[in-house]
Amino acid sequence: MSRLRLGPIADDKPVKLTIEVPGRLHRDLLVYAEIHAKATGLAEALAPEKIAVPMIERFISADRGFATARRQR
């Protein structure tokens, strides 16, 4: 099984945010969620909106330009 960048997902108090994503991205999120569920031993895949949040968080935390700009803010 492939090693994913995304580990277990913590349950946190949500804030509602409505966005539109292209159909291709939605399909990719569904497939990623299935693979993630198998890799982490979940009984079923998470919904796309649940899997997208930690992906965005990980992306932001790895963005050095953002970290620098945030500190200088």
C-alpha positions as CSV (number, residue, x, y, z in Angstrom):
1,M,0.0,0.0,0.0
2,S,1.3,3.5,-0.8
3,R,2.3,5.8,2.0
4,L,0.1,8.9,2.1
5,R,1.1,12.3,3.4
6,L,-2.1,12.5,5.4
7,G,-2.3,10.7,8.7
8,P,-5.3,10.2,11.1
9,I,-7.7,13.2,11.0
10,A,-8.6,14.9,14.3
11,D,-12.2,15.8,14.9
12,D,-12.5,19.5,15.6
13,K,-15.3,22.0,16.0
14,P,-16.2,22.9,12.4
15,V,-16.9,26.3,10.9
16,K,-19.2,26.2,7.9
17,L,-17.5,27.2,4.6
18,T,-19.1,26.7,1.3
19,I,-16.9,26.3,-1.8
20,E,-17.3,25.0,-5.3
21,V,-14.6,22.6,-6.7
22,P,-14.3,21.2,-10.2
23,G,-15.8,17.8,-10.8
24,R,-12.3,16.3,-11.4
25,L,-11.1,17.5,-8.0
26,H,-14.2,16.1,-6.3
27,R,-13.6,12.7,-7.9
28,D,-10.0,12.8,-6.8
29,L,-11.0,13.6,-3.3
30,L,-13.4,10.7,-3.2
31,V,-10.7,8.3,-4.4
32,Y,-8.2,9.8,-2.0
33,A,-10.7,9.3,0.9
34,E,-11.1,5.7,0.0
35,I,-7.4,5.0,-0.1
36,H,-6.9,7.0,3.1
37,A,-9.6,4.9,4.8
38,K,-7.8,1.7,3.9
39,A,-4.4,3.0,4.9
40,T,-5.6,4.2,8.3
41,G,-8.0,1.3,9.0
42,L,-11.2,3.3,8.9
43,A,-14.4,1.3,8.3
44,E,-15.5,3.8,5.6
45,A,-14.1,6.7,3.7
46,L,-14.5,10.2,5.0
47,A,-16.6,12.7,3.0
48,P,-14.7,14.9,0.6
49,E,-15.2,18.0,2.8
50,K,-13.6,16.1,5.8
51,I,-10.6,14.9,3.8
52,A,-10.0,18.3,2.1
53,V,-9.5,20.2,5.4
54,P,-6.4,18.4,6.6
55,M,-5.0,18.4,3.1
56,I,-5.3,22.2,3.0
57,E,-3.9,22.5,6.5
58,R,-0.9,20.4,5.5
59,F,-0.4,22.4,2.4
60,I,-0.4,25.7,4.3
61,S,1.9,24.4,7.0
62,A,4.5,23.4,4.4
63,D,4.4,26.7,2.5
64,R,7.5,28.5,3.6
65,G,6.5,31.7,1.8
66,F,3.3,31.8,3.7
67,A,5.1,31.2,7.0
68,T,7.5,34.0,6.4
69,A,4.7,36.4,5.3
70,R,2.6,35.4,8.3
71,R,5.5,36.2,10.7
72,Q,6.1,39.6,9.1
73,R,2.4,40.5,9.2
